[in-house]
Tab-separated table of C-alpha atoms and ligand atoms in Angstrom:
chain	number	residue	atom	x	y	z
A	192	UNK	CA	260.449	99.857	129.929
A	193	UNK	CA	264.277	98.500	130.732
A	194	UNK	CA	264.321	94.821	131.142
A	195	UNK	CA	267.539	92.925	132.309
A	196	UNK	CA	268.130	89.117	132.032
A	197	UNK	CA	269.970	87.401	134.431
A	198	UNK	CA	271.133	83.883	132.992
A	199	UNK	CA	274.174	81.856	133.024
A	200	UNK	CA	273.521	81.418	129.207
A	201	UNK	CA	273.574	84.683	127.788
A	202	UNK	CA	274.044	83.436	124.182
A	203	UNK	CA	270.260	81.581	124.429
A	204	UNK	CA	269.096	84.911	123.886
A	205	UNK	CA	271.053	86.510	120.940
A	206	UNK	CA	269.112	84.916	118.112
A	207	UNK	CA	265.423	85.732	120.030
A	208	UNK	CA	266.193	89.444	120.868
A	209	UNK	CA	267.203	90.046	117.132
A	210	UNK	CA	264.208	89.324	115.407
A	211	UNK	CA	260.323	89.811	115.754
A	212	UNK	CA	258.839	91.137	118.188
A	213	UNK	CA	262.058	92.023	120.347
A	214	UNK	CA	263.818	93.688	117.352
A	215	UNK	CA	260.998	95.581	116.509
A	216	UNK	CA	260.814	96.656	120.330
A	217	UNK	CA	263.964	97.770	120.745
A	218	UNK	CA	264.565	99.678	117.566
A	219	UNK	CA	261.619	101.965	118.511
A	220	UNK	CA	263.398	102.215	121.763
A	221	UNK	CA	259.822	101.523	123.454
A	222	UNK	CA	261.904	98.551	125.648
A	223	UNK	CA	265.455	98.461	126.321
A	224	UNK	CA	266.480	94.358	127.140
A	225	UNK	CA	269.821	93.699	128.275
A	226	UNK	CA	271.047	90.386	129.067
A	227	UNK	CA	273.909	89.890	131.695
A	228	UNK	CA	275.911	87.107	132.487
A	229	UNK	CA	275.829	85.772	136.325
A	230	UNK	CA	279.562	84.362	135.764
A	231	UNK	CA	280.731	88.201	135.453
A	232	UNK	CA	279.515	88.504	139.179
A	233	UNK	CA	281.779	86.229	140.546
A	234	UNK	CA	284.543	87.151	141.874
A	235	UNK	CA	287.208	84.174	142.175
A	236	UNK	CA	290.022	82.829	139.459
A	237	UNK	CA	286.989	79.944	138.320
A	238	UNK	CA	284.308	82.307	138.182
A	239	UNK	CA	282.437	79.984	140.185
A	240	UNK	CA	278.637	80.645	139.894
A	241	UNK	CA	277.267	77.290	142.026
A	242	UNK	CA	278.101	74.793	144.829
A	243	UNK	CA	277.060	71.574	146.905
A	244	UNK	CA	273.782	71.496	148.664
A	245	UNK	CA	274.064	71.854	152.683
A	246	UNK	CA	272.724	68.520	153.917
A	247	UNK	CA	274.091	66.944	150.870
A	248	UNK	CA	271.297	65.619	148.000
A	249	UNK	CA	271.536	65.689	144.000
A	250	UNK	CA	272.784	68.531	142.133
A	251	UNK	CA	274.177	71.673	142.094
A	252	UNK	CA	272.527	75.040	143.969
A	253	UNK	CA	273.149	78.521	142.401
A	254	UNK	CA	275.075	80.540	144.747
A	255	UNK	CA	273.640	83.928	146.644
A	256	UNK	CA	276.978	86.127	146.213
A	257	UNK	CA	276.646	86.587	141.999
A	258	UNK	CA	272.748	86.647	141.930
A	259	UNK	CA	272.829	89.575	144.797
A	260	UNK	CA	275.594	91.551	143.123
A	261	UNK	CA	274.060	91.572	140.288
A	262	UNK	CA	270.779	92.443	141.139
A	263	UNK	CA	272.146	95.529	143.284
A	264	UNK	CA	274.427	96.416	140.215
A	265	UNK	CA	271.369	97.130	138.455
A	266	UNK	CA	269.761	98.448	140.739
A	267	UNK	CA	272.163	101.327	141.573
A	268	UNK	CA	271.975	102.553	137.968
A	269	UNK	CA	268.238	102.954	138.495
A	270	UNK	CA	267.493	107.048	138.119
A	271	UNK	CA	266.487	109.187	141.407
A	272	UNK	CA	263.976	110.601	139.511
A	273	UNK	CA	262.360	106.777	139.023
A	274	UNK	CA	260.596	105.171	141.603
A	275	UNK	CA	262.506	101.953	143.236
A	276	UNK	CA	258.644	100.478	143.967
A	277	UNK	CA	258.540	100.204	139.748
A	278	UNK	CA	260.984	97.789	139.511
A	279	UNK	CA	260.186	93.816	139.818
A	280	UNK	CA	262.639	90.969	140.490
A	281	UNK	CA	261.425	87.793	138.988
A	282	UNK	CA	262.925	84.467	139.431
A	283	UNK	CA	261.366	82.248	136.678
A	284	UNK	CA	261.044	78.554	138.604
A	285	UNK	CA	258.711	75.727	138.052
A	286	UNK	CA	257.373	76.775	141.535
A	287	UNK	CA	256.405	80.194	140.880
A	288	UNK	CA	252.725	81.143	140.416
A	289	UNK	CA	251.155	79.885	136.869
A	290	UNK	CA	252.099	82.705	134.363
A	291	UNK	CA	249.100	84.075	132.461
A	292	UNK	CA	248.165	86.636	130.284
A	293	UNK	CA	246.131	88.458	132.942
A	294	UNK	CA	250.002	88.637	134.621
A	295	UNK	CA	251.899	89.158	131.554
A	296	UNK	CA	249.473	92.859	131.719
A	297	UNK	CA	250.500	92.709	135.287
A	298	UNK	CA	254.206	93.116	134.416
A	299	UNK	CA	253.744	95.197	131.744
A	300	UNK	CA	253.174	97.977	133.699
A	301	UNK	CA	256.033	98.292	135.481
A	302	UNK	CA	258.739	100.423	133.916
A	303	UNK	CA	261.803	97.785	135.034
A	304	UNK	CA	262.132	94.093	135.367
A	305	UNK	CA	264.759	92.093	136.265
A	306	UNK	CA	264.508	88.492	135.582
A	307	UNK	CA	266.300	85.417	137.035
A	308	UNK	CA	266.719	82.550	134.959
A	309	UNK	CA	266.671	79.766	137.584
A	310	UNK	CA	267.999	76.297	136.964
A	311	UNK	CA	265.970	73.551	138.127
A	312	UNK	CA	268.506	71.759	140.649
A	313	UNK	CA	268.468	75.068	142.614
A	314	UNK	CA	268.909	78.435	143.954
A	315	UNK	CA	270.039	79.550	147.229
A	316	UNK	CA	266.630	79.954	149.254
A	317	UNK	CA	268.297	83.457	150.488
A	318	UNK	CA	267.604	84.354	146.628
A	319	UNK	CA	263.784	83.585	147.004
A	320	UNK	CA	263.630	85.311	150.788
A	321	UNK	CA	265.605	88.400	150.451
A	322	UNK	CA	265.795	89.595	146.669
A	323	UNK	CA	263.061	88.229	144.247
A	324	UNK	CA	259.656	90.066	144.177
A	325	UNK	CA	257.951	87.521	142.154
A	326	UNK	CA	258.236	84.076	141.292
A	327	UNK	CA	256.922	82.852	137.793
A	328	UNK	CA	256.350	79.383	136.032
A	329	UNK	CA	255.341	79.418	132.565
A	330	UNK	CA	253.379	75.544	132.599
A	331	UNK	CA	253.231	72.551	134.724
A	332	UNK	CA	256.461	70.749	132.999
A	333	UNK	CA	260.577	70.712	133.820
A	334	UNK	CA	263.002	72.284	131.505
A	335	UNK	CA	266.416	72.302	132.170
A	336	UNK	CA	266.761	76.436	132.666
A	337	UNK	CA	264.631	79.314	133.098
A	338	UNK	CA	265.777	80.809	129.954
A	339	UNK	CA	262.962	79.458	127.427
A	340	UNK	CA	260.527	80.634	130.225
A	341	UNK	CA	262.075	84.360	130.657
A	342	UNK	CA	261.958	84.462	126.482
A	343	UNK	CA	258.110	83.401	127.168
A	344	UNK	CA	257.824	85.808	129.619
A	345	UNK	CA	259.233	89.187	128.209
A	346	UNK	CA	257.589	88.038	124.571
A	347	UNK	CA	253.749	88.485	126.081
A	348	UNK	CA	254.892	91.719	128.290
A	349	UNK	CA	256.405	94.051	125.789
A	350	UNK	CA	253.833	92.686	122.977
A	351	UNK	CA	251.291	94.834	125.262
A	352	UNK	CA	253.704	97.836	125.971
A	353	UNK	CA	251.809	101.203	123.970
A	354	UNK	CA	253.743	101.665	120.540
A	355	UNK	CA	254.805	97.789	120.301
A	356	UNK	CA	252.390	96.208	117.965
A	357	UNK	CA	251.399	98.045	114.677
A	358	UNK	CA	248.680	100.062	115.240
A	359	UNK	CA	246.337	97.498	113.212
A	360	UNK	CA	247.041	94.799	115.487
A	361	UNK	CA	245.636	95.650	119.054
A	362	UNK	CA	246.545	93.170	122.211
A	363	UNK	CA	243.023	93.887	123.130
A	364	UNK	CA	241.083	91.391	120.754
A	365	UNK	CA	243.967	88.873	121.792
A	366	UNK	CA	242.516	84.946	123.130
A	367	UNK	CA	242.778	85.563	127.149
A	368	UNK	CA	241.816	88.805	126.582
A	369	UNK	CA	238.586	88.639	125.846
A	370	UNK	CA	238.562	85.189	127.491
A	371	UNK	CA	237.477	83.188	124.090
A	372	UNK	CA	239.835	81.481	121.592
A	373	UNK	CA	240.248	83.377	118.545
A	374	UNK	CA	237.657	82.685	115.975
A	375	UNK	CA	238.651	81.089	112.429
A	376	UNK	CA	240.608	83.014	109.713
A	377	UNK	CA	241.133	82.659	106.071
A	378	UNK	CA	242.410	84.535	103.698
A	379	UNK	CA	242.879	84.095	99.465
A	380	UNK	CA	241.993	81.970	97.254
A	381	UNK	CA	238.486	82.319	98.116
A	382	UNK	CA	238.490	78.281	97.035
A	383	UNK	CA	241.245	76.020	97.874
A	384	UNK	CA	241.098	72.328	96.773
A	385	UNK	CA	237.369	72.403	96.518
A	386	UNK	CA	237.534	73.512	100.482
A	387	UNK	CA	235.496	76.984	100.382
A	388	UNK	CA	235.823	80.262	102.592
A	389	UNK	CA	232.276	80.324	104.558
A	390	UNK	CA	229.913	82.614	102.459
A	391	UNK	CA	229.709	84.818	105.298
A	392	UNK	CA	232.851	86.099	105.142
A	393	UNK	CA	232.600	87.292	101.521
A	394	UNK	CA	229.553	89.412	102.122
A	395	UNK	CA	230.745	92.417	102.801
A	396	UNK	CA	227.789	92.444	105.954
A	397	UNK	CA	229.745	93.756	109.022
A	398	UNK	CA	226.959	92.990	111.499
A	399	UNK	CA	226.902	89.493	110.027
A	400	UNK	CA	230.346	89.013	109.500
A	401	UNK	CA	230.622	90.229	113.318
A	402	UNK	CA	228.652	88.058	114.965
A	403	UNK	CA	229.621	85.106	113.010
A	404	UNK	CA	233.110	85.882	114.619
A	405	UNK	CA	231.737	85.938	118.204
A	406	UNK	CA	229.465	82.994	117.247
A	407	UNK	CA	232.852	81.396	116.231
A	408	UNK	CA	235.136	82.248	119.062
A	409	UNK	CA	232.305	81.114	121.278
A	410	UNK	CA	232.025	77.472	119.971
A	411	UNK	CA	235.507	76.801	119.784
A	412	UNK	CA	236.214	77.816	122.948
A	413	UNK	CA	233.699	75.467	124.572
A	414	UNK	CA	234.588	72.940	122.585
A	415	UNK	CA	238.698	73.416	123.602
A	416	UNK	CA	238.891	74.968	126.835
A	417	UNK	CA	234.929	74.968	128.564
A	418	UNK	CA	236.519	76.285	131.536
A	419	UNK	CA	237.645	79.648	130.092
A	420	UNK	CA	234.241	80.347	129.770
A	421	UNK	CA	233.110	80.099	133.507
A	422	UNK	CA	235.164	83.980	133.471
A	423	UNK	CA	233.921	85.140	130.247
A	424	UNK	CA	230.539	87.322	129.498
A	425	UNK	CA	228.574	86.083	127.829
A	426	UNK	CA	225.171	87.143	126.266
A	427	UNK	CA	222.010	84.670	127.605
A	428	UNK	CA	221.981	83.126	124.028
A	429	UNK	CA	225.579	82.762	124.188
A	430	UNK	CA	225.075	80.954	127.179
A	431	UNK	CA	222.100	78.883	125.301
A	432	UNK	CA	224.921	78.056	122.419
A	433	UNK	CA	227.945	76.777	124.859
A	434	UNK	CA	224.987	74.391	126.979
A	435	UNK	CA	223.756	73.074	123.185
A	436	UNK	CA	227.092	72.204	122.373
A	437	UNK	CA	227.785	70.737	125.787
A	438	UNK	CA	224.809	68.529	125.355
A	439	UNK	CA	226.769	67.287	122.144
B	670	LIG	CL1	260.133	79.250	134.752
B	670	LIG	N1	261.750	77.180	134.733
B	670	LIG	C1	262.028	75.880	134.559
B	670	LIG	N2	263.256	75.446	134.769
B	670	LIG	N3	261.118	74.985	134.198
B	670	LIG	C2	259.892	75.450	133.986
B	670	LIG	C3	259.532	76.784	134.148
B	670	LIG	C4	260.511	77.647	134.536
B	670	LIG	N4	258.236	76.919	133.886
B	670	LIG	C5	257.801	75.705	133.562
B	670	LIG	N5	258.786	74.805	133.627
């Protein structure tokens, strides 16, 4: 998978795409991220990258020219032998659809994304109309750039690229995957401050220590977020459990 940044704040990104998860991505050369700078679109003395609204109104509105150049730069390096229809332009924007992880799977299988780091005051429409594919917001509050979000963004795709996570840890037991919250974890002392491990756990029982864990996930996820559950399955006494507790 190639992914390429667009941002006028390239240097967000160098401290991220060294560690963790993009590091580890990268070195196996499972994703390849690179991270361009709109400014070196531009083609005038003051590298000028935004302008004045038409009809006047607050703020400043990214300009078509740099955005489209460098979208079609990329895209002209793209292989013969790969398809054009695998590649996804995606202008992260408080107005784009409500990013999930049901679409973070969604992106993950295309083999190239290019992604727009918007800035809230505004991007040419033309941008929206005639270039991006997708449009993505990562919650229902403002930040000042769509860098955080594209970090957000490219952190839950490649985690569910094949090869990415150690083999121990599978994407597939992940909250939103199944549709529960993750159950409670705990590791040694078996003790800590007179607060104990539940027995269960210690038993060595499988089956028990299985179902506890589904038991688990199942509570806490009605008692933090009861509407996940309307698109989970769930087993009838499952279903007996979440109206008990909703009783509470
Ligand atoms: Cl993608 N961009 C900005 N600027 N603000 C956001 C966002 C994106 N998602 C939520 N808030």
């Amino acid at each position: 998978m190639r992914i390429d940044i667009l941002t006028l704040f390239p240097q967000m990104f160098q401290s991220p795409l060294s560690s963790g998860i993009f590091k580890r991505a990268s070195d196996r050369k499972l994703v390849e991220i690179t991270v361009r700078n709109i400014r070196d679109y531009t083609h005038d003395k003051h590298r000028t990258v935004d302008d004045y609204p038409y009809g006047g109104g607050a703020g400043m509105i990214l300009k078509p020219e740099p955005i489209f150049e460098a979208v079609e730069a990329i895209k002209s390096d793209i292989r013969p032998e790969e398809e054009i229809g695998a590649l996804q332009v995606v202008l992260l924007t408080p107005q784009g659809r409500l990013f999930s992880q049901q679409i973070a799977l969604e992106l993950s299988r295309y083999s190239r994304l290019i992604l727009i780091c918007g800035h809230y005051e505004g991007i040419d429409e033309r941008v929206r109309e005639h270039l991006v594919t997708d449009e993505i917001s990562i919650g229902d509050y403002v930040l000042s750039g769509g860098e955080l979000a594209a970090m957000v963004v490219v952190d839950a795709v490649i985690r569910l690229v094949p090869g990415v996570l150690g083999s121990a840890a599978s994407p597939i037991d992940d909250s939103h995957t199944t549709g529960l919250l993750e159950y409670p974890q705990y590791t040694r002392p078996s003790v800590y401050r007179g607060w104990a491990v539940p027995e269960v756990l210690l038993s060595g029982n499988h089956a028990q220590i299985a179902k506890w864990h589904r038991e688990q996930a199942v509570i806490r996820t009605a008692e933090r977020r009861p509407e996940l559950l309307d698109k989970t399955n769930l087993t009838s006494s499952e279903r007996q459990l979440v109206e008990q507790l909703q009783k509470h």
